[in-house]
Every structure is written in structure tokens, then in C-alpha cells.
Tab-separated table of C-alpha atoms in Angstrom:
chain	number	residue	atom	x	y	z
A	1	THR	CA	5.288	-195.205	-51.094
A	2	ALA	CA	6.810	-191.702	-50.090
A	3	THR	CA	5.010	-189.212	-48.131
A	4	LEU	CA	4.991	-185.287	-49.296
A	5	LYS	CA	6.345	-183.369	-46.025
A	6	THR	CA	7.070	-179.394	-47.971
A	7	LEU	CA	6.341	-177.990	-50.837
A	8	THR	CA	8.644	-174.673	-51.812
A	9	ILE	CA	7.950	-171.961	-54.311
A	10	THR	CA	10.972	-170.230	-55.382
A	11	ARG	CA	11.394	-167.669	-58.141
A	12	ASP	CA	14.973	-167.131	-60.309
A	13	GLY	CA	15.022	-164.043	-62.468
A	14	ASP	CA	11.563	-164.311	-64.701
A	15	THR	CA	11.426	-167.891	-64.075
A	16	TRP	CA	9.394	-169.761	-61.195
A	17	TYR	CA	10.271	-173.317	-59.251
A	18	ALA	CA	7.945	-175.983	-57.413
A	19	SER	CA	10.259	-178.120	-55.277
A	20	PHE	CA	8.437	-181.497	-53.234
A	21	ALA	CA	10.411	-182.757	-50.612
A	22	TYR	CA	9.252	-186.412	-49.930
A	23	GLU	CA	10.037	-188.615	-47.348
A	24	CYS	CA	11.161	-191.942	-48.638
A	25	SER	CA	13.598	-194.885	-48.658
A	26	PRO	CA	15.507	-194.862	-51.637
A	27	ARG	CA	15.827	-197.914	-53.458
A	28	ARG	CA	19.308	-197.139	-55.331
A	29	THR	CA	21.052	-200.377	-56.036
A	30	CYS	CA	24.917	-201.154	-56.799
A	31	ALA	CA	25.619	-203.900	-59.533
A	32	THR	CA	28.651	-204.911	-58.062
A	33	ASN	CA	31.276	-204.948	-55.297
A	34	ASP	CA	33.928	-203.406	-57.089
A	35	VAL	CA	36.165	-200.487	-55.850
A	36	ILE	CA	37.131	-197.534	-58.118
A	37	GLY	CA	39.657	-194.604	-57.595
A	38	ALA	CA	39.015	-191.514	-59.751
A	39	ASP	CA	41.188	-188.475	-60.774
A	40	TRP	CA	39.290	-185.330	-60.882
A	41	GLY	CA	40.472	-182.513	-63.188
A	42	VAL	CA	39.769	-179.969	-65.829
A	43	ALA	CA	40.800	-181.320	-69.410
A	44	THR	CA	39.296	-184.906	-68.364
A	45	LEU	CA	36.538	-184.548	-65.943
A	46	LEU	CA	37.414	-187.748	-64.032
A	47	THR	CA	39.735	-190.353	-64.810
A	48	VAL	CA	38.537	-193.763	-63.409
A	49	ALA	CA	40.917	-196.641	-62.474
A	50	LYS	CA	39.505	-200.357	-62.146
A	51	ASN	CA	40.896	-203.212	-60.000
A	52	ASP	CA	40.579	-205.457	-63.786
A	53	GLY	CA	43.846	-202.887	-64.858
A	54	SER	CA	41.561	-200.778	-66.832
A	55	PHE	CA	40.482	-197.210	-67.068
A	56	GLU	CA	37.460	-195.026	-68.133
A	57	GLU	CA	38.517	-191.235	-69.004
A	58	ILE	CA	34.700	-189.039	-68.673
A	59	GLU	CA	35.361	-185.743	-70.464
A	60	ASN	CA	34.716	-182.675	-68.900
A	61	PRO	CA	31.056	-181.153	-70.661
A	62	ARG	CA	32.824	-177.716	-70.379
A	63	PHE	CA	28.845	-176.160	-70.150
A	64	LEU	CA	30.290	-172.923	-69.468
A	65	LYS	CA	32.709	-172.642	-71.601
A	66	GLN	CA	30.061	-173.714	-74.959
A	67	LEU	CA	28.205	-170.822	-73.705
A	68	LEU	CA	30.623	-168.193	-72.933
A	69	PRO	CA	30.800	-166.006	-76.286
A	70	LYS	CA	26.865	-165.723	-75.832
A	71	LEU	CA	27.518	-165.018	-72.146
A	72	LYS	CA	29.642	-162.497	-72.710
A	73	GLU	CA	27.382	-160.901	-75.595
A	74	ALA	CA	25.088	-160.381	-73.203
A	75	GLN	CA	26.641	-158.874	-70.358
A	76	GLN	CA	28.347	-156.482	-72.483
A	77	ALA	CA	24.455	-155.354	-73.658
A	78	ALA	CA	23.615	-155.256	-70.302
A	79	ALA	CA	26.384	-153.205	-69.422
A	80	ARG	CA	26.286	-150.602	-72.458
A	81	LYS	CA	22.569	-150.016	-71.479
A	82	ARG	CA	23.660	-149.420	-67.572
A	83	ASN	CA	26.289	-146.803	-68.819
A	84	TYR	CA	24.048	-145.213	-70.806
A	85	ALA	CA	21.447	-144.792	-67.981
A	86	ILE	CA	24.198	-143.347	-65.606
A	87	LYS	CA	25.386	-141.246	-68.461
A	88	HIS	CA	21.803	-139.681	-68.514
A	89	GLY	CA	21.068	-139.455	-65.116
A	90	THR	CA	18.190	-142.305	-65.466
A	91	ASN	CA	20.051	-144.950	-63.567
A	92	LYS	CA	17.826	-144.538	-60.537
A	93	VAL	CA	15.425	-147.030	-58.508
A	94	GLY	CA	12.537	-147.829	-60.669
A	95	SER	CA	13.730	-146.284	-64.028
A	96	ILE	CA	14.973	-149.238	-65.104
A	97	SER	CA	14.191	-149.294	-69.100
A	98	LYS	CA	12.385	-152.249	-70.456
A	99	ARG	CA	15.465	-152.745	-73.089
A	100	ARG	CA	18.021	-152.666	-70.131
A	101	LEU	CA	15.339	-155.467	-67.793
A	102	LYS	CA	15.238	-157.651	-71.025
A	103	ALA	CA	19.133	-157.285	-71.584
A	104	GLN	CA	19.851	-158.431	-67.529
A	105	LYS	CA	17.338	-161.242	-67.993
A	106	LYS	CA	18.954	-162.546	-70.873
A	107	VAL	CA	22.160	-162.454	-68.584
A	108	GLN	CA	20.258	-164.531	-65.787
A	109	SER	CA	18.886	-166.787	-68.234
A	110	ILE	CA	22.211	-167.989	-69.796
A	111	TYR	CA	23.848	-168.456	-66.465
A	112	ARG	CA	20.449	-170.250	-65.340
A	113	THR	CA	21.131	-172.692	-68.197
A	114	ILE	CA	24.622	-173.169	-67.733
A	115	ARG	CA	23.891	-174.165	-63.784
A	116	ASN	CA	20.649	-176.551	-64.738
A	117	ARG	CA	22.808	-178.559	-67.596
A	118	GLN	CA	25.661	-178.862	-64.765
A	119	GLU	CA	23.225	-179.836	-62.348
A	120	ASN	CA	21.763	-182.596	-64.508
A	121	TYR	CA	25.126	-184.061	-66.008
A	122	THR	CA	26.763	-184.194	-62.219
A	123	HIS	CA	23.145	-186.477	-60.929
A	124	GLN	CA	23.708	-188.162	-63.733
A	125	LEU	CA	27.456	-189.017	-63.547
A	126	SER	CA	27.197	-189.804	-59.741
A	127	ALA	CA	24.222	-192.027	-60.304
A	128	LYS	CA	26.051	-193.911	-63.010
A	129	LEU	CA	29.444	-193.913	-60.453
A	130	ALA	CA	27.506	-195.360	-57.325
A	131	LYS	CA	25.489	-198.180	-59.994
A	132	GLU	CA	28.982	-199.581	-61.129
A	133	ALA	CA	31.313	-199.896	-58.043
A	134	SER	CA	30.371	-199.761	-53.708
A	135	VAL	CA	33.428	-197.893	-53.080
A	136	VAL	CA	34.300	-194.884	-54.721
A	137	ALA	CA	37.778	-193.500	-54.129
A	138	MET	CA	38.677	-189.736	-54.531
A	139	GLU	CA	41.415	-187.492	-53.514
A	140	GLU	CA	40.317	-184.397	-50.632
A	141	LEU	CA	40.157	-181.467	-53.223
A	142	ASN	CA	40.543	-177.857	-51.488
A	143	ILE	CA	38.969	-175.851	-53.918
A	144	VAL	CA	38.965	-172.557	-52.018
A	145	SER	CA	43.350	-173.102	-52.119
A	146	MET	CA	43.061	-174.273	-55.969
A	147	THR	CA	41.267	-171.022	-57.051
A	148	ALA	CA	42.273	-168.393	-54.424
A	149	GLU	CA	46.043	-167.379	-56.554
A	150	GLY	CA	46.969	-166.501	-59.744
A	151	GLY	CA	45.723	-163.279	-60.704
A	152	ALA	CA	43.935	-162.382	-64.125
A	153	ARG	CA	46.923	-164.885	-65.618
A	154	LYS	CA	44.879	-167.688	-63.754
A	155	ALA	CA	41.463	-166.622	-63.847
A	156	GLY	CA	40.450	-168.576	-66.962
A	157	LEU	CA	42.262	-172.124	-65.236
A	158	ASN	CA	40.035	-170.718	-62.082
A	159	ARG	CA	36.508	-170.218	-63.731
A	160	GLU	CA	37.159	-173.875	-65.572
A	161	ILE	CA	37.784	-175.052	-62.070
A	162	LEU	CA	34.700	-173.815	-60.296
A	163	ALA	CA	32.205	-174.512	-63.365
A	164	THR	CA	32.993	-178.279	-62.680
A	165	ARG	CA	31.647	-178.003	-59.427
A	166	PRO	CA	33.674	-180.940	-57.646
A	167	ALA	CA	32.061	-180.353	-54.268
A	168	GLU	CA	28.869	-180.882	-55.427
A	169	LEU	CA	29.788	-183.625	-57.623
A	170	MET	CA	31.495	-185.727	-54.495
A	171	ASN	CA	28.681	-184.341	-52.102
A	172	GLN	CA	26.573	-186.393	-54.813
A	173	ILE	CA	28.650	-189.672	-54.830
A	174	ALA	CA	28.731	-189.603	-51.243
A	175	TYR	CA	25.016	-189.738	-50.333
A	176	LYS	CA	24.029	-192.112	-53.390
A	177	THR	CA	26.739	-194.624	-52.568
A	178	LYS	CA	25.252	-194.471	-48.999
A	179	GLU	CA	21.865	-195.223	-50.448
A	180	THR	CA	23.963	-198.399	-51.901
A	181	GLY	CA	25.612	-199.130	-48.753
A	182	GLY	CA	28.778	-198.688	-50.475
A	183	GLN	CA	30.888	-194.827	-49.423
A	184	LEU	CA	32.850	-192.136	-51.071
A	185	LEU	CA	36.081	-193.052	-49.534
A	186	LEU	CA	37.912	-189.840	-49.530
A	187	VAL	CA	42.154	-190.030	-49.834
A	188	PRO	CA	43.966	-187.452	-47.718
A	189	THR	CA	45.944	-185.588	-50.644
A	190	LYS	CA	48.825	-184.190	-48.774
A	191	LYS	CA	49.762	-187.707	-47.227
A	192	ILE	CA	49.211	-189.881	-49.950
A	193	LYS	CA	49.903	-187.234	-53.032
A	194	PRO	CA	48.315	-189.083	-55.868
A	195	SER	CA	50.013	-186.773	-58.911
A	196	GLN	CA	53.641	-187.163	-57.028
A	197	THR	CA	53.537	-190.923	-56.203
A	198	CYS	CA	54.364	-193.744	-58.677
A	199	SER	CA	51.440	-195.921	-58.670
A	200	GLY	CA	53.943	-198.945	-59.489
A	201	CYS	CA	56.646	-198.912	-57.257
A	202	GLY	CA	55.506	-195.764	-55.048
A	203	ALA	CA	58.189	-194.064	-55.235
A	204	GLN	CA	57.608	-189.797	-55.170
A	205	ALA	CA	58.776	-187.210	-57.552
A	206	LYS	CA	57.396	-183.428	-57.962
A	207	LYS	CA	55.588	-182.859	-61.633
A	208	LEU	CA	55.264	-179.589	-63.111
A	209	LEU	CA	51.437	-178.896	-64.118
A	210	SER	CA	52.779	-178.890	-67.510
A	211	GLU	CA	53.923	-182.712	-67.332
A	212	ARG	CA	51.273	-184.998	-68.416
A	213	THR	CA	52.832	-188.168	-68.524
A	214	HIS	CA	54.433	-190.137	-65.764
A	215	ASN	CA	57.721	-191.518	-66.404
A	216	CYS	CA	59.146	-193.290	-62.853
A	217	ALA	CA	62.753	-193.175	-62.479
A	218	SER	CA	62.680	-195.702	-60.115
A	219	CYS	CA	61.041	-198.296	-61.903
A	220	GLY	CA	60.535	-197.068	-65.465
A	221	LEU	CA	56.468	-196.683	-65.269
A	222	GLU	CA	55.044	-195.296	-67.979
A	223	LEU	CA	51.718	-193.818	-67.732
A	224	GLY	CA	49.545	-190.841	-68.221
A	225	ARG	CA	49.518	-188.620	-65.701
A	226	ASP	CA	45.906	-188.926	-64.365
A	227	GLN	CA	45.926	-192.663	-64.961
A	228	ASN	CA	48.462	-192.882	-62.312
A	229	ALA	CA	47.227	-190.684	-60.173
A	230	ALA	CA	43.900	-192.773	-60.650
A	231	ARG	CA	46.076	-196.053	-59.720
A	232	VAL	CA	47.298	-194.513	-56.574
A	233	VAL	CA	44.049	-193.470	-55.445
A	234	LEU	CA	42.524	-196.903	-55.948
A	235	SER	CA	45.177	-198.803	-54.389
A	236	TYR	CA	45.079	-196.337	-51.143
A	237	ALA	CA	41.026	-197.905	-51.043
A	238	ASN	CA	41.985	-201.011	-51.416
A	239	ASN	CA	45.104	-201.258	-48.728
A	240	GLN	CA	42.447	-199.186	-46.148
A	241	ILE	CA	39.268	-201.813	-47.129
A	242	SER	CA	41.538	-204.483	-46.739
A	243	SER	CA	43.186	-203.183	-43.073
A	244	MET	CA	39.494	-202.560	-41.886
A	245	LYS	CA	38.778	-206.346	-42.838
A	246	LYS	CA	41.745	-207.989	-41.077
A	247	ALA	CA	40.900	-205.712	-37.932
A	248	LEU	CA	37.022	-207.075	-37.987
A	249	ASP	CA	38.332	-210.351	-38.291
A	250	VAL	CA	40.674	-210.096	-35.112
A	251	GLN	CA	37.720	-208.561	-33.149
A	252	ALA	CA	35.617	-211.869	-34.314
């Protein structure tokens, strides 16, 4: 059963939304007690390593990229109408023409479509992961730092990074795994360095972003860069869980 607590009415552009908040006890379940390690990226949204040695690659749906041509066209149309209004002295409050208003609403509508598609996809993906594993391990991500530098040269990549909404994905995985009795385990990136560490022997070596294959000079392991990073994340999670279990056994 659920009890309705609040109803919030909001407006986004020319669209109205009714948001209902219920007090309830979620009954989300997890099919296994497995642990998985996931490496986030842009080309491939998540590369998932499993304890049976297999991998799963979850592609980036790229909703922004799909609608970017339409978005740019709509933005240019709105800009032309705004420039026309400025040129003719009609760019004042209350003087927005119907055509200019229509152009602005089209831009808002496209942004809303992109956001809604991404939100729906994020909910579905996080629910899938929470159902498949009791512990989902991912490395800590500093999105602000990742998108802070590069200027115009890196603008496209920064846009793609933000479009994947990694922070929102991790937040949803966190609360959904909690509902199943599991958890999202964050791996300290600066300490573990998944992209630079060999999942076979633990040796570390710096890689360029352009290097998409992991080739270990120490043990000879050859693996996809993201697959190797996911295995490093998984190994860290397994070690942490094992340590916690040993500590509980000692206390008992």
C-alpha cells in the first residue's frame, strides 16, 4: 500500500506536469548476490565486468547527438528572429512576436525531449543493474574536473560527457541497490587508478586517452582498455567485501 503525501504542479515551457509523491515501502528485488564492476565512458556508456569472467558492454544511446541537428536548426531560427527584433527595435518586454515565441518553444521542446529520453533510459538501466547484482562497483567520478578544461577544442567531448548524466545514473543505482538490500560501492579513482592499472598483475602504467587497448609490459595481458578498467574495479570491490566479511567473522 502507498499513501499520497504531496501533489506538485509544475510548468516546463508550454507543458504542464503533475508530480505525485507517495509514502511506501518499495519491493525491489535482486535476482542474485553477485558483484559487478562497471567502467563508465562516452563511446560505451558502461563496460561491466562479472565474476564469471564475462563482460557486458552497454552502448551510449546518444540522445543529444541524435537530435543535435534539429536543435541547432531551431536555435539558429530563434536567434535570427531575436536579431531581427533587436535590429528593428522591437526587442522589448511584451513585444515578442508569435513567430519568435514559436521558435523559442521549439528549442525548449527539443531540450525537453532529450531530457525525458535520457531520464527514462537512466531509470531503466539502473533498475536492470540493481536487479542483476547486489553490489555494483564504479569508480568515483569528478565530473566538474573532467569538463573544466579544454576550451573550444574539447567542447564536443564535454557536451557528450554531460549528456550521459553520469552523476544521475550513479544516484539512481545507489538508491535502487539500497532498496534491494545491496549497495553502490565507489572505488577511489586516485588510489586505484583503474585506467592505468593492470587487472592481471596490478602493475601501473600511464596511458594516452587514444590508447583503447591495455597491453601490460609486466605480465603480457592484452585486453580492451575499458574491460581492463572494469575488472580492476571489480577486483577492488571483491577485496573490500572479503575484508568486511573477515572483520565480521573476527567480531563474531
